[in-house]
Coordinates of C-alpha atoms and ligand atoms in Angstrom, one line a residue:
X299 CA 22.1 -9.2 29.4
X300 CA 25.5 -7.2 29.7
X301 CA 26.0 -7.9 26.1
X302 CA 22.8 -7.1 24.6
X303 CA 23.0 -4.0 27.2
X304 CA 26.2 -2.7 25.5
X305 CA 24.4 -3.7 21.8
X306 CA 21.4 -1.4 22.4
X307 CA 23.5 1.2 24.3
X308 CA 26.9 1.4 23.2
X309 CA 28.0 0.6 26.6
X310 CA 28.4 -2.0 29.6
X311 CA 25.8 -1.7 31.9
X312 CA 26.9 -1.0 35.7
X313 CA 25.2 -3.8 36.6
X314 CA 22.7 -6.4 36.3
X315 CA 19.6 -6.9 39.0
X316 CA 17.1 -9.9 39.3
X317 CA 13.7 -9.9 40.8
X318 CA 11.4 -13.1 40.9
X319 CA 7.8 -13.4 40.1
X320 CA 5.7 -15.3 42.8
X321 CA 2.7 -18.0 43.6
X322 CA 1.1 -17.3 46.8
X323 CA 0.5 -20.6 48.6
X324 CA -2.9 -19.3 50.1
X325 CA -4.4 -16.1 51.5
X326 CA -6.1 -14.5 48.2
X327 CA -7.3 -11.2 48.4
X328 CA -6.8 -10.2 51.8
X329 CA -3.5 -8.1 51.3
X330 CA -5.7 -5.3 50.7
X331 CA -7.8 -6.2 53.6
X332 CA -5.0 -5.3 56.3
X333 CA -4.3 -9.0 56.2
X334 CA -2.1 -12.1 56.3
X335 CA -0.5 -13.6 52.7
X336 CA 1.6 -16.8 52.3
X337 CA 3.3 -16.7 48.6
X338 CA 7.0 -17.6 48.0
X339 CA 9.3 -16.7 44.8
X340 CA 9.7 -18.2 41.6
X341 CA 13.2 -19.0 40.0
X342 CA 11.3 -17.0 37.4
X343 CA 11.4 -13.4 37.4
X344 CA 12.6 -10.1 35.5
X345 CA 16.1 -9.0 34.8
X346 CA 17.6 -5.2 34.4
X347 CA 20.7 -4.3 33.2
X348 CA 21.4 -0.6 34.0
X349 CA 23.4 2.3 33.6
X350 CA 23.1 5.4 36.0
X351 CA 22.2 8.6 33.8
X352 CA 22.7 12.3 36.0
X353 CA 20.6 13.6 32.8
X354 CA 17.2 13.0 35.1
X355 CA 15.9 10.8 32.1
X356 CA 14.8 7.5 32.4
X357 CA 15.2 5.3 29.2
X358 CA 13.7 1.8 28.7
X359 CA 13.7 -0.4 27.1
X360 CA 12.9 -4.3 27.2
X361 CA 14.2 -7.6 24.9
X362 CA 10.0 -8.4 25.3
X363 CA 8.9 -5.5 23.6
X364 CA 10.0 -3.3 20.7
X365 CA 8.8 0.2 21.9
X366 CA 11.6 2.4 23.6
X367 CA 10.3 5.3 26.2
X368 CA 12.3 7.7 27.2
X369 CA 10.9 9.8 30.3
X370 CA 11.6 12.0 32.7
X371 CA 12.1 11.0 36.2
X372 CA 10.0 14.1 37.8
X373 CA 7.1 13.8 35.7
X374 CA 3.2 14.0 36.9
X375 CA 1.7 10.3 37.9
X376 CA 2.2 8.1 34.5
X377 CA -1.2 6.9 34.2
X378 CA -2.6 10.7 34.2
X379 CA -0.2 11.4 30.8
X380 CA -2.4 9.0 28.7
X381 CA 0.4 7.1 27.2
X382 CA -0.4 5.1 24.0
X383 CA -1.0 1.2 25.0
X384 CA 1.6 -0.2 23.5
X385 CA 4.1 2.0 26.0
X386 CA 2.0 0.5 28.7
X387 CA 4.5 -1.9 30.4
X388 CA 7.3 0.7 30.0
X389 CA 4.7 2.8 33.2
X390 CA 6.0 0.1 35.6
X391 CA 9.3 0.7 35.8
X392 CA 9.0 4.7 34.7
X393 CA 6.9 5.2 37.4
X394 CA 9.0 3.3 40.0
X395 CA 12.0 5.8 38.9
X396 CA 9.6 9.0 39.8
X397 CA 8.2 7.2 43.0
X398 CA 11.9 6.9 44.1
X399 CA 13.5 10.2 42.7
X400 CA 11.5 11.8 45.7
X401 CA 13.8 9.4 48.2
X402 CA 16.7 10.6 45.9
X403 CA 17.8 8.3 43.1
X404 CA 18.1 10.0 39.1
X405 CA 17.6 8.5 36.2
X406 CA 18.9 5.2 34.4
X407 CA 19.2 3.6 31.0
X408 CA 17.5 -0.2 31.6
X409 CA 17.7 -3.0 29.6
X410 CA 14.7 -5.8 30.5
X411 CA 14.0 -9.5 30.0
X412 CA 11.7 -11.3 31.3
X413 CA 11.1 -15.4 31.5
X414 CA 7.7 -14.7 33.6
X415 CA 4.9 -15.0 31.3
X416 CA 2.8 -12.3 31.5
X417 CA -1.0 -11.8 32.4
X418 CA -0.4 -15.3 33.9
X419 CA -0.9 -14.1 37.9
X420 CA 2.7 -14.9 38.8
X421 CA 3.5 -11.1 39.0
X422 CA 5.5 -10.2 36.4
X423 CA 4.4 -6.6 36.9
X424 CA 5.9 -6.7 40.7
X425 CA 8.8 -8.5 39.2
X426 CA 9.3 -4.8 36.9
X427 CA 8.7 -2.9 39.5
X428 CA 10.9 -4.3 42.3
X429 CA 14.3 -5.4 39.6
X430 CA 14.1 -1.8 38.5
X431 CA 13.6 -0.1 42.5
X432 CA 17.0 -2.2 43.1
X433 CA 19.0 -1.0 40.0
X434 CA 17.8 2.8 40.8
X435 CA 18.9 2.4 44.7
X436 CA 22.3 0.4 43.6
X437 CA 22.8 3.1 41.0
X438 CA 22.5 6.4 43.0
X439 CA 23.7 5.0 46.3
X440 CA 19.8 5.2 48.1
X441 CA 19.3 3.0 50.8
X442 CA 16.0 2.0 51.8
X443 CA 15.2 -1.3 53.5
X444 CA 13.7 -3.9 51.7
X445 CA 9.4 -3.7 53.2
X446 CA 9.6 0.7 52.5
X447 CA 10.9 -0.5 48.9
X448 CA 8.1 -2.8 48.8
X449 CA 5.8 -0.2 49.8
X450 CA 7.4 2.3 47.8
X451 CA 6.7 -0.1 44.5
X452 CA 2.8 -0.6 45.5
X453 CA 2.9 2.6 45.7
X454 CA 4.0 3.3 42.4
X455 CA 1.6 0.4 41.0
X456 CA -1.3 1.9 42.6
X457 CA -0.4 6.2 41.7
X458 CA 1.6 5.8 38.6
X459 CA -0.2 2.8 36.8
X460 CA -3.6 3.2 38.5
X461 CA -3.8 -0.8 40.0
X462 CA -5.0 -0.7 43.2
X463 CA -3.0 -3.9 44.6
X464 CA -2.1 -4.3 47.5
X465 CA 1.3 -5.3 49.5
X466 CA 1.6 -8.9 48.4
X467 CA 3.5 -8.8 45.0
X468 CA 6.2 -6.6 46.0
X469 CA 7.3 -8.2 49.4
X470 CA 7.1 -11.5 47.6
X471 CA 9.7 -10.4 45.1
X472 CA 11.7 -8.1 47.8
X473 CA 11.5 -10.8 50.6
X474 CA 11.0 -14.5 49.9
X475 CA 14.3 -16.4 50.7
X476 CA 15.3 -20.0 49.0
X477 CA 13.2 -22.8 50.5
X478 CA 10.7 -20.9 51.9
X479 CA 7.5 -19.6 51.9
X480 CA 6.7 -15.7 53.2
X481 CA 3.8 -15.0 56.2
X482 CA 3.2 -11.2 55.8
X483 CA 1.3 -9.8 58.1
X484 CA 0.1 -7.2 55.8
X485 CA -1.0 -4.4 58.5
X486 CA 1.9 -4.9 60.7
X487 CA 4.5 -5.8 57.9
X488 CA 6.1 -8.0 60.0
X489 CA 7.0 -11.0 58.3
X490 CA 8.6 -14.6 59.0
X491 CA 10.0 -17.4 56.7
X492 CA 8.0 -20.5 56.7
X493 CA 10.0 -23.3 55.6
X494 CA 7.9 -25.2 52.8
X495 CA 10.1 -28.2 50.8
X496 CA 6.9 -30.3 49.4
X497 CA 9.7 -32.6 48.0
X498 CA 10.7 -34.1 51.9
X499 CA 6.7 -35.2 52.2
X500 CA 6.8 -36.7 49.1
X501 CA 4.9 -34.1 47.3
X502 CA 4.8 -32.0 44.6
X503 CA 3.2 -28.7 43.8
X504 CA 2.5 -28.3 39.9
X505 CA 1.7 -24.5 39.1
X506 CA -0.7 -24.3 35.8
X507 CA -0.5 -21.6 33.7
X508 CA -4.7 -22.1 32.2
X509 CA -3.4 -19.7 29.6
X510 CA -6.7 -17.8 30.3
X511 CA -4.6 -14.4 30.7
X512 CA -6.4 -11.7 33.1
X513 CA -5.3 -7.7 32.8
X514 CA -6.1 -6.5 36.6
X515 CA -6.3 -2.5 35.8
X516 CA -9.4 -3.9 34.2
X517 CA -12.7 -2.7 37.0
X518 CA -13.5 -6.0 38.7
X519 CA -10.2 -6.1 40.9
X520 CA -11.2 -2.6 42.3
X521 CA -14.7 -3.3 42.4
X522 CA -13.8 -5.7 44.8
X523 CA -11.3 -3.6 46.9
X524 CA -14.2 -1.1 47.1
X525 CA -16.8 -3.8 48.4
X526 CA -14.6 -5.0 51.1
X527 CA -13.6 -1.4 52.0
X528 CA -17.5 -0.7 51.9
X529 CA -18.1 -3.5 54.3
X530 CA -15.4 -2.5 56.7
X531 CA -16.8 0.8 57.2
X532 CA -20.9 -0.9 57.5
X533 CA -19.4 -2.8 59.9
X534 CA -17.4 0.3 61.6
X535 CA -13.8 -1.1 61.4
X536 CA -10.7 -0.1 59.9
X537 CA -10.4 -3.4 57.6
X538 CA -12.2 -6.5 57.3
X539 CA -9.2 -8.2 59.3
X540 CA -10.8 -6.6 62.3
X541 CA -13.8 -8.7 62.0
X542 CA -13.8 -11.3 64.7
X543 CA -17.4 -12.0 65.4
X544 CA -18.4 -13.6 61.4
X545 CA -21.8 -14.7 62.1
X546 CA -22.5 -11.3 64.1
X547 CA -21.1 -9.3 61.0
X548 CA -23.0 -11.5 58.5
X549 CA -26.0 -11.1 60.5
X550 CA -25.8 -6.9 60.0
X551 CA -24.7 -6.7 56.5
X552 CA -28.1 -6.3 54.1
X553 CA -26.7 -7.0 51.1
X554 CA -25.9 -10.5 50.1
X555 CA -22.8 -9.5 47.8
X556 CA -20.8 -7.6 50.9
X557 CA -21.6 -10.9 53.1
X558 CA -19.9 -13.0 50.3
X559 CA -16.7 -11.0 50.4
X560 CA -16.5 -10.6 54.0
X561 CA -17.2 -14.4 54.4
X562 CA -14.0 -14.8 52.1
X563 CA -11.9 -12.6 53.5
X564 CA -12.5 -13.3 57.1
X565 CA -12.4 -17.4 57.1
X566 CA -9.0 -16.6 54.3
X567 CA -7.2 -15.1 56.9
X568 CA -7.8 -17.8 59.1
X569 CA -6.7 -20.0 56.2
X570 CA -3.2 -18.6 56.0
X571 CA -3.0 -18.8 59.8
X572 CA -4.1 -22.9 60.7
X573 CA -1.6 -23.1 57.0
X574 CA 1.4 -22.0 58.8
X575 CA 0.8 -23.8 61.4
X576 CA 0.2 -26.8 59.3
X577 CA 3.7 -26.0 57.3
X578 CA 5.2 -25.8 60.5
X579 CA 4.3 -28.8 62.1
X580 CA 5.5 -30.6 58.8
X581 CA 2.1 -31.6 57.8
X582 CA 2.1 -30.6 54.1
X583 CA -0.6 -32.8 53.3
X584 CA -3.3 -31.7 55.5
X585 CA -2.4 -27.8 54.0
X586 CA -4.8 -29.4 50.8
X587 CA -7.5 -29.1 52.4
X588 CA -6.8 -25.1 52.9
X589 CA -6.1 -24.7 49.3
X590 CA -9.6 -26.5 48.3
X591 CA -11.6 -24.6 50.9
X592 CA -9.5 -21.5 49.4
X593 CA -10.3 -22.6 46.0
X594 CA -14.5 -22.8 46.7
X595 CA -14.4 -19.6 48.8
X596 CA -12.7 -17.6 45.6
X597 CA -15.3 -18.9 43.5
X598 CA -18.5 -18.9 45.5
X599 CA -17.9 -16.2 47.7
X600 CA -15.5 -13.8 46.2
X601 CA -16.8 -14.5 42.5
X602 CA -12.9 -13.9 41.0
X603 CA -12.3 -17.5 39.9
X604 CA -12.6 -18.5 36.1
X605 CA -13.6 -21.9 33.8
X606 CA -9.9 -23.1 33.2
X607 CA -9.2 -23.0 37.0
X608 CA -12.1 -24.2 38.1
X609 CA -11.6 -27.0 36.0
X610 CA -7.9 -27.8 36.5
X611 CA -9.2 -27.9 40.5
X612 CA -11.5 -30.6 39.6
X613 CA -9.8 -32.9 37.6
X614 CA -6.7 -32.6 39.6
X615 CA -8.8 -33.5 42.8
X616 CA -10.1 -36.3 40.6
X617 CA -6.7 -37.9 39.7
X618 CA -5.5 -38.3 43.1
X619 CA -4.5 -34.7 44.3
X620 CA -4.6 -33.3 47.4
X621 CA -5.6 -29.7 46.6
X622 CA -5.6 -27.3 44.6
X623 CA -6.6 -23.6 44.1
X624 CA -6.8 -20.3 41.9
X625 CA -3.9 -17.7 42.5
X626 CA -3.5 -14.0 42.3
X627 CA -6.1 -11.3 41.4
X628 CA -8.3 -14.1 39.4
X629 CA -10.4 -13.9 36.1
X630 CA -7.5 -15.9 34.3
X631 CA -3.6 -16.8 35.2
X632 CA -2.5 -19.6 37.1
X633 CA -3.8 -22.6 39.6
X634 CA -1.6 -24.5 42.1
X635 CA -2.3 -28.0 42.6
X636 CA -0.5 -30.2 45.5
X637 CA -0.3 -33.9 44.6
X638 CA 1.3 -36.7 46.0
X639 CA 4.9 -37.1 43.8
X640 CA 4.2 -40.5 43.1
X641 CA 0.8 -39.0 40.8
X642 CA 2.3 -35.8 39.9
X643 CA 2.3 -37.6 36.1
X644 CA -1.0 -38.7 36.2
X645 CA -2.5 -35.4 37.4
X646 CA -0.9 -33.3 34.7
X647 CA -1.8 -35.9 32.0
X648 CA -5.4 -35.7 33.7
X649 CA -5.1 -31.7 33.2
X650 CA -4.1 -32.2 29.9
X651 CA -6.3 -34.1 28.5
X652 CA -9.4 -32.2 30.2
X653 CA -8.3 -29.0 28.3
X654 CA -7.5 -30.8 24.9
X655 CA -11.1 -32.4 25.2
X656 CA -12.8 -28.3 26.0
X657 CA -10.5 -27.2 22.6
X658 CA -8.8 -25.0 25.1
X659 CA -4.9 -23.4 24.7
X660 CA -2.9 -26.2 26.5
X661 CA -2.1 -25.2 30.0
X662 CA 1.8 -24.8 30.8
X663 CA 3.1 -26.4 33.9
X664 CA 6.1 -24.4 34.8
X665 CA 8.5 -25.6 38.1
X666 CA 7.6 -24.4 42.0
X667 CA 10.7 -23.8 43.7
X668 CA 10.9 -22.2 46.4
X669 CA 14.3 -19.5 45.2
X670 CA 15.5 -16.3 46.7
X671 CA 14.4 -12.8 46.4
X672 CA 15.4 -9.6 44.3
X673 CA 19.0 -9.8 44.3
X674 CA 22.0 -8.2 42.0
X675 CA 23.3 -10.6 39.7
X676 CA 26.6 -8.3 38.5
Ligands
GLA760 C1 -3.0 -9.2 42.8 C2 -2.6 -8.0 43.6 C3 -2.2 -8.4 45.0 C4 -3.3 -9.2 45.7 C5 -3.8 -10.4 44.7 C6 -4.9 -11.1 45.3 O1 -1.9 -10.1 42.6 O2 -1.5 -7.4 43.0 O3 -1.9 -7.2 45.8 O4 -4.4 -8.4 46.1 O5 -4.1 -9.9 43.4 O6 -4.6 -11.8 46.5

């Protein structure tokens, strides 16, 4: 990185910072819903090398693409300056520099590399956002703690690009610790560490890349926010986390659409709660049975699941695993499956050979471990 930073910019950089992508172990689409999330980081993620500019310019550029956009860190939202699509990834980190000049950093020449494939629900763009929020706080001597810098990068997610996600991504990146997997409570903030090793209960958990790639600022991830934020005000509270009487609130809602998403959301959130306690108690292999009821509620309830994944679900089930389930926004990216070590062969092979057979783009199976959040590398 330093060296292709002082290639491209006839300098060293004054320093290098790392943020990881994610896979959230289970509570899908309730972030925005005021409620809990269980992911944990990648040793996958997004590099920046940087170089603190007193100019107020940001330039970046990024070893992954061959556009270079050069900005100005007080500029309007990004997404209302109707840049041309192939500038697109450059509003991530652009607009994370003129979230955070208002809390007092400047500008910055990047450098970034990613080994996170894109579109692929691991959270590349959070990855972006959060490697970048470090180098521009580093850089112009800014402290903020690590949940506001979360928040800070949503923010610039949902105002700059125009994605209305919610907290998930960004803590993941900002929070996760080695070994561990990351209960948010997503109204609250608070968060704890929830040791997960699937390795000590002789288990693995395979993440699938179904190469079915899924752009969320495309309408059906908001179209969902808005149903659930819909329901919450039919039902006359603040989120759909406040819903504690289901049947009652299934009962009064009309239309059979806003009863599907309520039924997800509500029995998800107590999914990622009876998980943790599961994790906990160090018993990993009863959590399978959360991913699959995950898994059916995503695609019957909350409609966000897609052909590859439900597929990979079934045939891992079928060759001996004991769960599996979609990740991230949905309509393409990736699936995690937990299988027993001893089958962990036979289940890929089984996934395999079920997309070879549909003439599908071979899945990738990339590594789960648990690694450490956004940190500075030099
Ligand atoms: C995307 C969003 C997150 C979250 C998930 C669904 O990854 O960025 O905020 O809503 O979808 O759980």
């Amino acid at each position: 990185m330093t060296d292709g930073f002082a290639e491209t910019y006839g300098r060293a950089p004054d320093g290098v910072w790392r943020a990881p992508g994610r896979v959230n172990l289970i509570g899908e689409h309730t972030d925005y819903n005021d409620g809990f999330v269980l992911p944990f980081a990648l040793s996958r993620g997004v590099s920046v090398a940087a170089a603190r500019r007193d100019d107020g310019v940001i330039e970046v550029r990024s070893r992954q693409a061959s556009t270079v956009v050069t900005a100005p860190v007080d500029g309007p939202p990004v997404v209302s300056e109707g840049w041309p699509s192939e500038h697109a990834w450059a509003a991530y980190p652009v607009g994370v520099a003129r979230v955070l000049q208002e809390h007092g950093t400047g500008g910055a020449s990047l450098l970034i590399d990613s080994d996170l494939p894109q579109g692929a629900g691991l959270s590349s763009s959070a990855a972006l956002e959060c490697a970048t929020a470090l180098a521009l706080c580093d850089l112009h001597g800014v402290e903020i703690d690590r949940p506001a810098l979360a928040r800070l990068a949503q923010r610039a997610e949902n105002e700059q690009v125009g994605m209305p996600c919610g907290l998930m991504d960004q803590s993941a990146s900002l929070l996760c610790t080695a070994g561990h997997a990351l209960m948010l409570d997503c109204r609250s903030e608070l968060s704890s560490q929830v040791p997960f090793d699937p390795a000590a209960a002789e288990l693995t958990l395979l993440v699938v890349d179904t190469r079915a790639s899924h752009t969320l600022t495309g309408g059906e991830y908001g179209r969902r926010r808005a149903e659930c934020e819909e329901a919450a005000s039919l039902l006359g509270v603040d989120a759909l986390r406040d819903v504690k009487d289901l049947a009652g609130a299934l009962g009064s809602l009309r239309d059979p659409v806003l009863r599907r998403r309520v039924q997800h959301v509500v029995t998800e959130n107590h999914r990622v709660e009876a998980s943790v306690g599961l994790l906990r108690a160090g018993a990993l292999s009863e959590f399978g049975a959360m991913l699959n009821a995950s898994h059916l509620s995503l695609r019957d309830q909350f409609e966000v699941s897609w052909p590859e994944a439900d597929v990979t679900v079934d045939v891992a089930l079928r060759a001996g695993a004991r769960g599996g389930r979609m990740i991230g926004g949905g309509f393409g990216g990736s699936v995690i499956v937990l299988t027993p070590a001893a089958r962990a062969e036979k289940v890929r092979d089984a996934i395999t050979a079920a997309y070879e057979k549909r003439a599908w783009t071979p899945p990738e199976f990339l590594d789960a471990i648990p690694s450490q959040g956004a940190h500075r590398l030099n």
